[in-house]
Structures are given as structure tokens and as C-alpha cells.
Coordinates of C-alpha atoms in Angstrom, one line a residue:
Chain A
M1 CA -28.5 8.6 6.5
T2 CA -25.2 7.1 5.3
T3 CA -25.8 4.6 2.3
I4 CA -23.0 3.3 0.4
T5 CA -23.6 3.1 -3.3
V6 CA -20.8 1.0 -5.4
E7 CA -21.6 1.5 -9.1
N8 CA -19.9 -1.1 -11.6
I9 CA -16.4 -0.9 -9.6
K10 CA -13.7 -2.4 -12.2
K11 CA -9.9 -2.8 -11.4
S12 CA -7.3 -4.6 -12.7
F13 CA -3.8 -5.0 -11.7
G14 CA -1.7 -5.5 -14.9
D15 CA -3.3 -8.4 -16.8
A16 CA -5.1 -9.5 -13.7
D17 CA -9.0 -8.4 -13.4
I18 CA -9.4 -8.2 -9.6
L19 CA -12.9 -6.6 -9.9
K20 CA -15.0 -7.0 -13.0
S21 CA -17.8 -4.6 -12.7
V22 CA -19.1 -4.7 -9.0
S23 CA -21.9 -3.1 -7.8
L24 CA -23.3 -3.0 -4.3
D25 CA -26.0 -1.1 -2.6
I26 CA -25.6 -0.7 1.4
K27 CA -28.0 0.7 3.4
D28 CA -27.7 3.2 6.2
Q29 CA -26.7 1.7 9.5
E30 CA -26.3 -1.6 7.7
F31 CA -23.8 -4.3 8.5
T32 CA -22.5 -5.6 5.2
V33 CA -19.9 -8.3 5.2
L34 CA -17.6 -9.2 1.9
L35 CA -17.3 -12.9 1.9
G36 CA -14.7 -15.1 -0.4
P37 CA -11.4 -16.7 -0.8
S38 CA -8.4 -14.8 -0.7
G39 CA -8.3 -13.4 -4.4
C40 CA -11.7 -12.9 -4.9
G41 CA -11.2 -9.1 -4.7
K42 CA -12.7 -8.4 -1.3
S43 CA -10.1 -6.5 0.0
T44 CA -9.8 -4.4 -3.0
L45 CA -13.2 -3.3 -3.0
L46 CA -13.0 -2.4 0.7
R47 CA -9.8 -0.4 -0.1
I48 CA -11.6 1.6 -2.9
I49 CA -14.1 2.3 -0.6
A50 CA -12.0 3.6 1.7
G51 CA -9.9 5.5 -1.4
L52 CA -6.8 3.5 -0.5
E53 CA -6.8 2.4 -4.2
T54 CA -8.1 3.7 -6.9
Q55 CA -10.8 2.0 -9.4
D56 CA -10.3 1.8 -12.8
S57 CA -13.9 3.1 -13.8
G58 CA -17.0 3.2 -11.9
T59 CA -18.4 5.5 -9.0
I60 CA -18.4 5.2 -5.2
K61 CA -21.1 7.3 -3.2
I62 CA -21.1 7.6 0.7
G63 CA -24.6 9.3 1.3
D64 CA -25.5 11.4 -1.6
R65 CA -21.7 12.3 -1.7
V66 CA -19.6 11.2 -4.9
V67 CA -16.6 10.2 -3.1
S68 CA -14.6 8.2 -5.9
H69 CA -11.7 10.4 -6.6
L70 CA -11.7 12.0 -3.0
P71 CA -8.5 11.3 -1.0
P72 CA -9.5 8.8 2.0
R73 CA -9.3 11.9 4.6
E74 CA -12.1 13.7 2.7
R75 CA -14.3 10.4 2.7
N76 CA -14.9 10.4 6.6
V77 CA -14.4 6.9 6.8
A78 CA -12.6 4.9 9.5
M79 CA -10.7 1.5 9.0
V80 CA -9.7 -1.4 11.0
F81 CA -6.7 -3.1 9.8
Q82 CA -5.9 -7.0 9.7
N83 CA -2.6 -6.2 11.4
Y84 CA -4.1 -3.5 13.5
A85 CA -1.9 -0.4 12.4
V86 CA -1.6 0.9 16.0
F87 CA 1.1 3.2 15.7
P88 CA 4.0 2.1 17.8
H89 CA 5.4 5.5 18.9
M90 CA 2.2 6.8 20.2
T91 CA 0.5 6.1 23.4
V92 CA -3.0 4.2 23.4
F93 CA -4.5 7.5 24.3
E94 CA -2.7 9.6 21.5
N95 CA -3.9 6.1 18.8
I96 CA -7.4 6.7 19.8
A97 CA -7.0 10.4 19.7
F98 CA -5.2 10.8 16.3
G99 CA -8.5 11.3 14.1
L100 CA -10.3 13.6 16.3
R101 CA -6.7 15.7 16.2
M102 CA -6.3 15.6 12.5
K103 CA -9.7 17.1 12.4
K104 CA -8.7 19.4 15.2
A105 CA -11.4 18.5 17.7
P106 CA -11.3 20.6 20.9
E107 CA -9.5 19.2 23.4
K108 CA -12.4 18.4 25.7
K109 CA -14.1 16.4 23.0
I110 CA -11.1 14.6 22.4
K111 CA -10.9 13.5 25.9
E112 CA -14.4 12.5 26.3
N113 CA -14.4 10.6 23.0
V114 CA -11.4 8.8 23.7
E115 CA -12.5 7.9 27.1
R116 CA -15.6 6.9 26.0
T117 CA -14.6 4.4 23.2
A118 CA -11.6 3.3 25.5
A119 CA -14.2 2.0 28.1
L120 CA -16.6 0.6 25.2
M121 CA -13.7 -1.6 24.4
H122 CA -12.4 -2.1 28.1
I123 CA -9.0 -0.8 27.2
D124 CA -9.3 2.2 29.5
H125 CA -6.7 1.3 32.2
L126 CA -4.0 0.8 29.1
L127 CA -4.3 4.5 27.7
K128 CA -0.7 5.5 29.0
R129 CA 1.1 2.3 27.5
Y130 CA 2.7 1.8 24.2
S131 CA 1.5 -0.6 21.5
G132 CA 4.9 -2.8 22.1
Q133 CA 3.3 -3.2 25.6
L134 CA 0.1 -4.7 24.4
S135 CA -1.3 -8.3 23.7
G136 CA -2.5 -8.9 19.8
G137 CA -6.0 -8.9 21.1
Q138 CA -5.6 -5.7 23.1
R139 CA -3.8 -3.9 19.9
Q140 CA -7.2 -5.0 18.1
R141 CA -9.1 -3.2 20.7
V142 CA -7.3 0.1 20.4
A143 CA -7.7 -0.3 16.6
V144 CA -11.5 -0.6 17.0
A145 CA -11.4 2.3 19.4
R146 CA -9.6 4.3 17.3
A147 CA -11.8 4.1 14.6
L148 CA -15.1 4.6 16.4
A149 CA -13.6 7.6 18.2
V150 CA -13.6 9.7 15.1
E151 CA -17.5 9.1 14.8
P152 CA -17.2 8.1 11.0
D153 CA -19.7 7.8 8.4
V154 CA -18.6 4.5 7.4
L155 CA -16.5 1.9 9.2
L156 CA -14.5 -0.4 7.3
M157 CA -13.0 -3.3 8.7
D158 CA -10.4 -5.7 6.7
E159 CA -10.0 -9.3 8.4
P160 CA -10.0 -7.5 11.9
L161 CA -9.8 -10.7 13.8
S162 CA -7.8 -13.2 11.5
N163 CA -4.6 -12.6 13.6
L164 CA -6.3 -13.7 16.9
D165 CA -6.1 -17.0 18.2
A166 CA -9.4 -19.0 17.8
L167 CA -10.8 -18.4 21.4
L168 CA -10.0 -14.6 21.3
R169 CA -11.8 -14.5 17.7
L170 CA -14.7 -15.7 19.2
Q171 CA -14.8 -13.4 22.2
M172 CA -14.2 -10.5 20.3
R173 CA -16.5 -11.6 17.9
A174 CA -19.4 -11.4 20.0
E175 CA -18.0 -8.2 21.6
L176 CA -17.8 -6.5 18.2
K177 CA -21.2 -7.4 17.2
S178 CA -22.7 -5.7 20.1
V179 CA -20.7 -2.7 20.0
L180 CA -21.5 -2.2 16.4
E181 CA -24.9 -2.6 16.9
A182 CA -24.9 0.1 19.4
S183 CA -23.0 2.2 17.3
K184 CA -25.5 2.3 14.7
T185 CA -22.5 3.0 12.1
T186 CA -23.1 1.5 8.3
T187 CA -20.2 -0.9 8.3
V188 CA -18.4 -3.1 5.8
Y189 CA -16.4 -5.9 7.0
V190 CA -14.2 -8.0 5.3
T191 CA -13.6 -11.9 5.9
H192 CA -12.8 -15.2 4.3
D193 CA -14.5 -16.9 7.4
Q194 CA -18.0 -17.8 6.7
V195 CA -19.1 -18.7 10.5
E196 CA -17.6 -14.7 11.3
A197 CA -19.7 -13.7 8.1
M198 CA -22.9 -15.3 9.3
S199 CA -22.9 -14.5 12.6
L200 CA -22.1 -10.5 12.1
A201 CA -23.9 -9.6 9.2
D202 CA -26.9 -8.0 8.3
R203 CA -26.5 -8.8 4.4
I204 CA -23.5 -10.9 3.1
A205 CA -22.3 -10.1 -0.3
V206 CA -20.1 -13.5 -1.4
M207 CA -17.3 -12.5 -3.8
N208 CA -16.2 -15.0 -6.5
S209 CA -13.2 -14.0 -8.6
G210 CA -14.2 -10.5 -9.1
R211 CA -17.7 -10.4 -9.0
I212 CA -20.5 -10.5 -6.6
D213 CA -22.5 -14.1 -6.7
Q214 CA -25.0 -13.0 -4.1
Y215 CA -25.8 -10.2 -1.9
D216 CA -28.5 -11.2 0.5
F217 CA -29.4 -11.9 4.3
P218 CA -27.5 -14.9 5.9
D219 CA -30.2 -16.9 6.1
E220 CA -31.3 -16.7 2.3
I221 CA -27.2 -17.0 1.5
Y222 CA -27.5 -20.6 3.3
N223 CA -31.1 -21.5 2.3
N224 CA -31.1 -20.5 -1.2
P225 CA -27.7 -20.1 -3.1
A226 CA -28.1 -18.2 -6.0
T227 CA -25.2 -19.9 -7.7
E228 CA -23.2 -23.3 -7.2
Y229 CA -20.3 -21.4 -6.2
V230 CA -22.1 -20.0 -2.9
G231 CA -23.5 -23.1 -2.3
S232 CA -20.6 -25.2 -2.3
F233 CA -18.5 -21.7 -0.4
I234 CA -21.0 -21.6 2.4
G235 CA -21.6 -24.2 4.9
N236 CA -19.2 -26.8 6.4
P237 CA -19.7 -29.2 4.8
P238 CA -20.9 -27.8 1.8
M239 CA -24.1 -28.2 -0.3
N240 CA -24.1 -31.6 -2.2
F241 CA -24.2 -31.3 -6.1
I242 CA -25.8 -34.1 -7.8
S243 CA -26.7 -34.9 -11.1
P244 CA -30.4 -35.9 -11.7
D245 CA -29.9 -39.0 -13.5
F246 CA -31.2 -41.0 -10.6
Q247 CA -34.0 -38.4 -9.3
V248 CA -37.3 -39.9 -9.3
G249 CA -39.6 -37.0 -9.4
T250 CA -39.9 -33.9 -11.3
V251 CA -36.9 -32.2 -12.9
P252 CA -37.4 -28.3 -14.0
N253 CA -36.6 -27.3 -17.1
G254 CA -33.0 -26.6 -17.8
A255 CA -31.8 -28.4 -14.4
F256 CA -28.3 -29.7 -14.6
Q257 CA -27.8 -30.3 -11.0
L258 CA -29.5 -30.9 -7.7
G259 CA -28.1 -28.7 -4.8
I260 CA -28.8 -30.5 -1.6
R261 CA -27.3 -29.5 1.9
P262 CA -26.1 -32.6 4.1
E263 CA -28.8 -32.4 6.5
D264 CA -31.6 -32.1 4.2
F265 CA -32.1 -35.9 3.5
H266 CA -34.8 -38.4 4.9
I267 CA -32.8 -41.2 6.0
S268 CA -33.9 -45.2 6.3
K269 CA -31.8 -48.2 7.2
E270 CA -34.2 -50.0 5.3
Q271 CA -35.0 -49.9 1.3
R272 CA -38.0 -47.9 0.6
D273 CA -39.8 -46.4 -2.3
N274 CA -37.9 -43.5 -4.2
Y275 CA -34.7 -43.8 -1.5
W276 CA -31.3 -43.8 -3.0
P277 CA -29.6 -46.7 -1.9
I278 CA -25.5 -45.2 -0.9
T279 CA -22.6 -46.7 0.3
V280 CA -20.8 -45.4 3.6
L281 CA -17.2 -44.5 2.6
T282 CA -16.5 -43.2 5.9
R283 CA -17.9 -41.9 9.2
E284 CA -17.2 -39.3 11.1
K285 CA -18.2 -38.6 14.8
L286 CA -18.7 -34.8 15.6
G287 CA -20.4 -34.8 18.8
S288 CA -23.9 -33.2 18.1
H289 CA -24.1 -35.4 15.1
Q290 CA -22.2 -37.6 12.6
Q291 CA -21.0 -36.8 9.2
L292 CA -20.9 -39.6 6.6
S293 CA -19.1 -39.5 3.2
A294 CA -20.9 -41.8 0.9
E295 CA -20.9 -42.7 -2.7
L296 CA -23.7 -43.7 -5.4
N297 CA -22.8 -44.7 -8.8
G298 CA -19.5 -42.7 -8.7
Q299 CA -21.0 -39.5 -7.2
L300 CA -19.6 -38.3 -3.9
F301 CA -21.7 -36.6 -1.2
R302 CA -22.1 -35.7 2.3
V303 CA -24.8 -36.5 4.5
N304 CA -25.3 -35.4 8.4
I305 CA -27.3 -38.2 10.5
P306 CA -28.3 -38.2 14.1
N307 CA -26.0 -39.8 16.7
E308 CA -28.7 -42.7 17.2
I309 CA -28.4 -44.4 13.7
E310 CA -25.6 -46.8 14.1
I311 CA -23.6 -47.5 10.6
E312 CA -20.5 -48.5 9.7
S313 CA -18.3 -48.0 6.7
G314 CA -19.1 -50.2 3.9
N315 CA -22.6 -50.6 4.9
T316 CA -25.8 -49.0 2.9
L317 CA -28.0 -46.5 3.7
Y318 CA -31.2 -45.3 2.1
L319 CA -31.8 -41.4 1.6
M320 CA -34.2 -39.5 -0.2
P321 CA -33.7 -35.3 -0.4
K322 CA -36.5 -33.5 1.4
E323 CA -38.5 -32.1 -1.3
D324 CA -38.7 -28.3 -0.1
K325 CA -35.0 -28.3 0.3
K326 CA -34.0 -29.5 -3.2
R327 CA -32.5 -26.8 -5.0
W328 CA -32.0 -27.0 -8.8
Y329 CA -28.9 -25.6 -11.0
T330 CA -28.3 -24.6 -14.6
E331 CA -25.2 -26.1 -16.3
G332 CA -23.7 -22.4 -15.9
G333 CA -24.3 -23.3 -12.0
K334 CA -27.1 -20.5 -11.4
I335 CA -30.0 -21.3 -9.3
I336 CA -33.5 -22.3 -11.4
L337 CA -36.5 -20.6 -9.2
Chain B
M1 CA 38.3 -30.6 22.7
N2 CA 35.5 -29.7 24.9
K3 CA 32.9 -28.4 22.8
K4 CA 32.0 -25.8 25.2
Y5 CA 35.2 -24.0 24.1
Y6 CA 34.5 -24.0 20.2
P7 CA 33.0 -20.3 20.6
Y8 CA 35.8 -18.7 22.4
V9 CA 38.4 -20.5 19.9
L10 CA 36.3 -19.4 16.8
I11 CA 36.1 -15.6 18.4
A12 CA 39.6 -15.7 19.5
P13 CA 41.3 -14.5 15.9
S14 CA 39.1 -11.7 15.6
V15 CA 39.5 -10.4 19.4
L16 CA 43.1 -10.9 19.0
F17 CA 43.3 -8.7 16.0
L18 CA 40.7 -5.7 17.9
L19 CA 43.3 -6.1 21.1
I20 CA 46.5 -5.5 18.7
F21 CA 45.5 -2.9 16.4
F22 CA 42.3 -1.0 18.4
V23 CA 42.5 -1.9 22.3
Y24 CA 46.4 -1.0 22.1
P25 CA 46.8 2.1 20.3
F26 CA 43.9 3.6 22.0
I27 CA 45.4 2.9 25.1
E28 CA 48.6 4.3 23.9
V29 CA 47.1 7.6 22.7
F30 CA 45.8 8.1 26.1
V31 CA 48.9 7.3 27.9
Q32 CA 50.8 9.8 25.4
A33 CA 48.4 12.6 25.7
F34 CA 48.8 12.2 29.7
T35 CA 52.7 11.8 29.7
S36 CA 54.8 15.2 29.4
S37 CA 57.6 15.2 27.3
D38 CA 59.8 14.9 30.7
G39 CA 58.1 11.6 31.5
H40 CA 55.6 13.0 34.0
V41 CA 52.1 12.3 34.2
G42 CA 49.8 15.3 33.8
L43 CA 47.9 17.7 31.6
S44 CA 51.2 19.5 30.0
N45 CA 50.2 18.0 26.5
F46 CA 46.8 20.0 26.6
E47 CA 48.3 22.8 28.1
N48 CA 50.2 23.0 24.9
I49 CA 47.6 22.6 22.4
F50 CA 45.1 24.9 24.1
T51 CA 47.8 27.8 24.3
D52 CA 48.5 27.1 20.7
Y53 CA 47.3 30.0 18.4
N54 CA 45.7 27.3 16.2
F55 CA 43.6 25.4 18.8
L56 CA 40.6 27.9 18.9
P57 CA 40.0 28.6 15.1
S58 CA 40.5 24.6 14.6
L59 CA 38.1 23.7 17.3
K60 CA 35.8 26.6 15.8
N61 CA 35.9 25.3 12.3
T62 CA 35.4 22.0 13.0
L63 CA 32.5 22.6 15.1
L64 CA 31.1 25.0 12.6
L65 CA 31.6 22.9 9.7
A66 CA 29.8 19.9 11.4
L67 CA 26.9 22.7 12.0
V68 CA 26.6 23.5 8.6
V69 CA 27.4 20.2 6.9
V70 CA 25.4 17.6 9.2
P71 CA 22.0 19.4 9.1
V72 CA 22.0 20.1 5.4
Q73 CA 23.0 16.7 4.4
L74 CA 20.3 15.3 6.9
C75 CA 17.6 17.3 5.4
M76 CA 18.7 16.3 1.8
A77 CA 19.2 12.7 2.7
V78 CA 15.6 12.7 4.1
G79 CA 14.2 14.1 1.0
M80 CA 16.0 11.7 -1.3
S81 CA 15.2 8.7 0.4
L82 CA 11.7 9.7 0.7
M83 CA 12.0 9.9 -3.2
I84 CA 14.0 6.9 -3.9
S85 CA 11.7 4.9 -1.6
K86 CA 8.0 6.0 -3.7
M87 CA 10.2 5.0 -6.9
K88 CA 8.8 1.8 -8.0
K89 CA 11.5 1.2 -11.2
G90 CA 15.0 2.1 -11.2
R91 CA 15.1 2.5 -7.3
D92 CA 18.5 0.7 -7.1
T93 CA 20.0 2.0 -10.2
V94 CA 19.3 5.5 -8.3
L95 CA 20.6 4.4 -5.4
Y96 CA 23.8 3.1 -6.8
I97 CA 24.7 6.2 -8.6
L98 CA 23.8 8.3 -5.8
T99 CA 26.4 6.5 -3.5
I100 CA 29.1 6.6 -6.0
P101 CA 31.0 9.5 -4.1
L102 CA 31.1 7.3 -0.8
G103 CA 33.5 5.2 -2.8
V104 CA 35.8 7.9 -3.7
S105 CA 38.4 8.4 -0.8
D106 CA 38.2 11.8 0.7
L107 CA 41.6 12.6 -0.6
A108 CA 40.7 12.1 -4.3
A109 CA 37.3 13.9 -3.3
G110 CA 39.9 17.0 -2.5
I111 CA 41.6 16.8 -5.5
I112 CA 38.3 16.5 -7.3
W113 CA 36.8 19.7 -5.8
L114 CA 40.4 21.5 -6.1
A115 CA 40.6 20.8 -10.1
I116 CA 37.1 22.4 -10.3
L117 CA 37.7 25.3 -8.2
D118 CA 41.4 25.7 -8.5
Q119 CA 42.4 29.0 -10.1
N120 CA 43.2 26.8 -13.3
G121 CA 40.3 24.5 -12.7
F122 CA 37.0 23.6 -14.8
L123 CA 34.5 26.5 -13.0
N124 CA 37.5 29.3 -13.8
S125 CA 37.6 27.9 -17.5
F126 CA 34.0 27.4 -17.9
L127 CA 33.0 31.1 -16.5
F128 CA 36.0 32.2 -18.7
S129 CA 34.9 30.7 -21.6
I130 CA 31.4 31.9 -21.8
G131 CA 32.7 35.6 -20.9
V132 CA 31.4 36.1 -17.2
I133 CA 34.8 36.7 -15.7
D134 CA 37.8 38.5 -17.9
Q135 CA 40.9 36.8 -16.5
P136 CA 40.8 33.5 -13.9
E137 CA 40.3 34.2 -10.5
S138 CA 42.1 32.8 -7.3
W139 CA 39.2 32.0 -4.8
L140 CA 40.9 29.6 -2.5
N141 CA 43.2 31.9 -0.9
Y142 CA 43.4 33.5 2.8
Q143 CA 41.3 36.3 1.6
N144 CA 38.4 34.8 1.2
P145 CA 38.1 32.6 4.4
I146 CA 34.1 32.2 3.7
I147 CA 34.6 31.2 0.1
I148 CA 37.2 28.2 1.5
F149 CA 34.7 27.4 3.9
T150 CA 31.5 27.0 1.6
A151 CA 33.9 24.9 -1.1
V152 CA 34.6 22.7 2.0
V153 CA 30.8 22.5 2.8
V154 CA 29.9 21.9 -0.8
A155 CA 32.6 19.2 -1.2
E156 CA 31.7 17.5 1.8
I157 CA 28.1 17.4 1.3
W158 CA 28.6 15.9 -2.3
R159 CA 31.1 13.5 -0.9
A160 CA 29.1 12.0 2.2
T161 CA 25.5 12.8 2.1
A162 CA 25.2 8.8 0.8
I163 CA 26.0 7.6 4.1
L164 CA 22.8 8.9 5.8
L165 CA 21.1 8.2 2.6
V166 CA 21.7 4.8 2.7
I167 CA 21.1 4.3 6.5
L168 CA 17.7 6.1 5.9
V169 CA 16.3 4.4 2.7
S170 CA 16.6 0.8 4.8
G171 CA 14.8 2.6 7.9
I172 CA 11.9 4.0 5.8
G173 CA 11.6 0.4 3.9
L174 CA 11.0 -1.2 7.5
I175 CA 8.3 1.2 8.3
P176 CA 5.1 -1.0 7.1
K177 CA 2.9 0.7 4.9
E178 CA -0.2 0.3 6.8
Y179 CA 0.9 2.9 9.2
Y180 CA 0.8 5.5 6.2
E181 CA -3.0 4.1 5.0
A182 CA -4.1 4.4 8.7
A183 CA -2.7 8.3 9.1
E184 CA -4.3 8.5 5.5
I185 CA -7.6 7.3 6.6
F186 CA -7.8 9.1 9.9
G187 CA -7.1 12.5 8.0
A188 CA -3.2 13.2 7.6
N189 CA -2.0 14.6 4.8
S190 CA 1.5 13.9 3.1
W191 CA 3.0 16.6 5.2
V192 CA 1.8 15.6 8.6
R193 CA 2.1 12.0 7.7
L194 CA 6.0 12.7 7.3
W195 CA 6.0 14.5 10.5
K196 CA 3.8 12.0 12.6
V197 CA 4.7 8.5 11.2
T198 CA 7.8 8.5 9.0
L199 CA 10.0 10.8 11.2
P200 CA 9.1 9.3 14.8
L201 CA 9.3 5.7 13.3
L202 CA 12.5 6.8 11.5
R203 CA 14.2 7.6 14.9
P204 CA 16.5 4.6 15.5
S205 CA 17.9 5.1 12.0
L206 CA 18.2 8.8 12.4
Q207 CA 19.9 8.2 15.5
T208 CA 22.4 5.7 13.8
A209 CA 22.9 8.3 10.9
L210 CA 23.5 11.2 12.6
I211 CA 25.9 9.8 14.9
L212 CA 28.1 8.4 12.5
R213 CA 27.8 11.5 10.3
T214 CA 28.7 13.9 13.0
L215 CA 31.7 11.7 14.1
L216 CA 33.1 11.6 10.5
A217 CA 32.5 15.4 10.4
F218 CA 34.8 15.9 13.4
E219 CA 37.3 13.7 11.7
V220 CA 37.0 16.1 8.5
F221 CA 40.9 16.4 7.1
A222 CA 41.7 15.6 3.4
V223 CA 39.2 17.6 2.0
V224 CA 40.0 20.9 4.2
M225 CA 43.9 20.1 3.6
L226 CA 43.5 20.2 0.0
L227 CA 41.0 23.2 -0.3
G228 CA 42.2 25.4 2.5
G229 CA 45.7 24.2 3.5
S230 CA 46.7 26.1 6.5
N231 CA 43.8 29.1 6.0
M232 CA 41.4 26.8 7.6
P233 CA 42.8 24.8 10.4
V234 CA 40.6 21.9 12.0
L235 CA 41.4 19.7 14.8
M236 CA 42.3 16.3 12.6
G237 CA 44.6 18.5 10.6
E238 CA 46.1 20.0 13.8
T239 CA 46.7 16.5 14.8
F240 CA 48.2 15.8 11.9
N241 CA 50.5 18.5 11.9
W242 CA 51.7 17.9 15.7
A243 CA 52.4 14.4 14.8
F244 CA 54.6 14.9 11.5
N245 CA 55.5 18.5 11.1
Y246 CA 56.2 19.3 14.9
Q247 CA 57.0 15.7 15.8
D248 CA 55.1 16.0 19.1
A249 CA 53.4 12.7 19.6
G250 CA 52.0 14.1 23.0
A251 CA 50.2 16.9 22.2
A252 CA 48.9 15.2 18.5
S253 CA 47.3 12.6 21.3
A254 CA 46.0 15.2 23.1
Y255 CA 44.3 16.6 20.1
A256 CA 42.9 13.0 19.4
V257 CA 41.7 12.6 23.0
V258 CA 39.6 16.4 22.2
I259 CA 38.3 14.7 19.2
L260 CA 37.3 11.6 20.9
A261 CA 35.8 13.6 24.0
L262 CA 33.7 15.6 21.4
S263 CA 32.6 12.8 19.7
I264 CA 31.4 11.0 23.0
V265 CA 29.5 14.2 24.0
F266 CA 27.7 14.2 20.6
T267 CA 26.7 10.7 20.4
L268 CA 25.3 10.9 23.8
F269 CA 23.3 13.8 23.0
Y270 CA 21.7 12.0 20.2
L271 CA 21.3 8.9 22.1
R272 CA 19.2 11.0 24.6
V273 CA 17.3 13.2 21.9
L274 CA 16.3 10.4 19.7
R275 CA 15.5 8.0 22.2
V276 CA 12.7 5.6 21.7
P277 CA 10.7 4.6 24.7
K278 CA 10.6 1.3 25.5
G279 CA 7.6 -0.5 23.8
A280 CA 7.6 2.0 21.3
R281 CA 9.8 0.5 18.8
I282 CA 7.9 -0.6 15.4

């Protein structure tokens, strides 16, 4: 059983509060993604869990063990770094074996684990090479194999795919998902890429300037963003936020804004009851659908429409938000349930 | 003028300079070393110096001095550079202060240490004033070869450790911190990190520093001259003696060739031992 419990972690560098009392409960074998833009504190949180940074206050527990003040090597965690950190002066074999050698594992076990993880990551033919002779993708595989070889309680990954080119990233993402599912290791994964987060995570923690805005399943994050921030960070294009002035129907108490995703509209080319007349500003054909930027009474928003609807810039289109997809937010940006 | 000649024209002055002041004297030394006083080409100059009673002691002293000074300086420089690299504030200031002796010429360095260790020197006055000794003592004489040797070692360490230090500090600065973090995560304590990460990744800098420092150690002269005089012959001192006291340019050149041979042997040794395999660089 390897749970991770993060309790009221605070951290500041100089005057900047990087983490403002963050708490997180990660279940055994769960794949958690810390998602947020750069500077939101996600990497710092990961590094605090790893022990590479020390929190100002708060506790970290791995399983039942409080590890807050233990050095990294006593936490039984493994980590994959953004720029791989594959030791240049060691062969691929020695890189993967490094953690096991540090634990003084018997030679037989080292050989077994190295060969098993290398085969898993499809680098078993590269064991005698040095990292200078490998491509970026191969180095990334070595870094993952090195982490898996030590059979850690917790696997930490800091933007592991962000240095790969787009095609390779897609391929590695799929591969990582199956490898990590099979390894059943509790994993914390940091990324700023929402697609990566949605595709890999069991649960996503969306971070916003030092706080966790929402920690939930990917579907929940997408369908019921807990804050205006989450709605506007997740989804491409993001959720529309519209003031309810011209809303027909009931508006809940305290509602300041309506949140509605671009694909959640009824669309009509003719005027109908309760439909909003919008002016199309631009139309982008995206293959599977078209995306409109539109305007109504000075408010801008985005709408996804099927390819069949013929529309030009400057035309008027009639929209009505789907009732079950409407989400209401307070003036402070919190969802009204 | 045709543009493709520009690089050659621009580099010509420095090439000319090197040819006149480096390559020509270099060849001249070889010619002199292998030409006997009666004009024949041969090894007579080498026979002269090898049979001289000062040759073996000077070779022994020079090698012994390098063997003691270089490893001590290496250890000190590694330790100091690790500490300096960890400093967050005042790092440059400390580095500047530590490198001051580098700016002192070795003759001046010898004079400074002579002023300390001489019979009328600072150390004698100090020990006398606090009552440790009853009268000023003369340490630097022929009866105390070990003290002379030690004094030279101390002076050399004081004078030239910083040359290793600056090379190692810049070398350590080139090692990305992720390697240390990865090592730390995967179970290496600070001692293991030094041996498994820092030193192997520092090999190119160690190589440069050791070659430079060892070659300089073979050319040690002024400090030994001042502290040891004729009581501690070294190769460079003998070269000087043959050239100016005995007025024998051939023998002096032969000494210079011996120093050059030693330098080449040790350079090849360092290149071989601290070799970084292809693809294993940072």
C-alpha cells in the first residue's frame, strides 16, 4: 500500500509564495497528474515530495511513513527528469543499474531488473552505449527504465515528454500509459499539457498560482470545472464565460457568470424563441468541425459547429446553451452546485 | 584583394610571431642539444649532463617535488572548488582572494617565503618572541635537506594551487545540477555523489589542470633557487647553471630537451588515464 498524503504544504522563495497550503491525497497505485501553467508551483510540489526541496511547513507521508524531513534517498521514490539526467559517463546498463547498485542489490537481481526494464522500454539493444550516442527519445526511455528498475514505492515524473518532438511525444505517451498501468506504481506526473494530463491521469490536480483548484477525475474536471480558472485552462478552446444579462430562464442565486463549453450549444440558422442572435467574426475549419469566434452585445465567445452548416464571417447565427451543460459561477469564480 | 585570402592575411601576424619567437628557438634548442662543442651531430651534450654529479639529484628532486606537490594541490583544489561551488554569496570575492598568489611572480613568491623562513625572518622572530626558541635558528641550510624540501613544497602549494582551483571551479560549473539530483534520488549520499558523479564528469577539467600543473612543476626554478640554492638542485636550475654559469649552451639545451621529454611522457599519461570515451561527454 503506497498512498501519498500531502498536508498543508507551504513554500516560498524570497517574497514569492510558490505553494500556499497545498493538500493532496493520492491513493495506492493511482496515477495523479499535477497540471498547471508554468509558475503555478507544480514542479516545486513534486520536488518537495521527492525531497529535493524542503517545505516551509506541512507534512508529506508516503504510506504511513512521515518523510517530510528525510533525504530523497530514504524515501524510496524514483524520478524521471525533464532533461532526462541520464549520466553521460555511464553506459545505458550502468545508468539503469545505478539505483540498484546504490541499494547494494545482488548482481543477479541487478542484471535481471536491468534486462527486464530495458526490454520493457525497448532499449535492450542499447545497453552498452553511452548517452551521447542516443537520441532524445532513447534517453527518455533510459530515464524511465532507470526509474522502474529500482521498483520504487512512488514514481515521480517532471514533464518527462516536453523535450520530445510532437510525434514522438504522442507515441511515448501511449507507451508510458501501458507501461505504468502494468507496473501498478503510485505515480505523480507533472505537466503543463492538458491533453497529456487528460489522457494519462486517473485523477488530475489543476494548480493555479500555488493552490490546487480542483483534484478530480478527468471527466469531472472537463464537465464540472470547480472554478472559472479550471474551465478556462482545460479544453481547447476553453469554456465560454458569459454574463447572464440576456439569459432567458432561471439564474441561480449569486450567479455572476454562465460557463458553457463551445460544443454545448443548440444551433439554428433561423431566429427561434430563447435563442441568442450572434454575429460571426471568424470561422476556422478544423477538419472534424468548424470553430467560430462570435460576438453578442460586446461579449466574445467561441462555438464549435458541425461542418454541414454553411456560414460566413459577418453572418448571424442563433444559439441556445444546452440546459444540462450550463454551469454557473459566483463572482469569485467558484462553481454553484 | 580576393576575399578568400582574408583569413590567411588576418592570421599572418600571429603566425609570424609564433614562428619567430616560439618555433625558431624551439628548433634552435634541439639543434644545440644534438650538436657537440666541436660541431659534430651527436649525443655528447647528453653524455656531459648525464655524467654530471648534479644530474641525478636534480632529476630526483624535480620528480619528487612534482610527486608531492601536485597530488596535494589536486586534493586541496578539488575540496576548495567544491566548497566554492556550493557558496551562494561572496563566491567571486573568495575566488579572487584565493587566486592572488597566482598574480605573484615565482621569484617574488620565493622572496616572500624566504622572508618568512630565513634566520632573521618572520617565523624566527615570532617563535623567539613567544619564547619557543632561545635564539634565531637557521633552518634553510645544507644540514636540513628535508626542511628545505618542505619549505619549497609549502611555497609551491601556496603559490600555484589556485591555477588548479580556477580550472576546477569552472569545470564544476559545467555539470548540470540534475545529475546530482538524479544521483540523490537513486540513493547516493554526498560521498558517493562526489566519486560517481562529480569526479567522473570533471575528468576533462582534471586532465587540463593536471597537465598544466605537472608541466609547471617540472619547470620549478625561482622558489627552489631562493629557498634551497645549490643545496637542492632541480632540472630547470641546472639548465640555468649550464647556460649562464658554465656558459655551455649545448648542455643547457640538452637539459631543456630532457624536461620536454618528461613533459611529453606525463602529458600522454594524463591523456590516457583521464580519457573520456566517445559519447560519454556531458
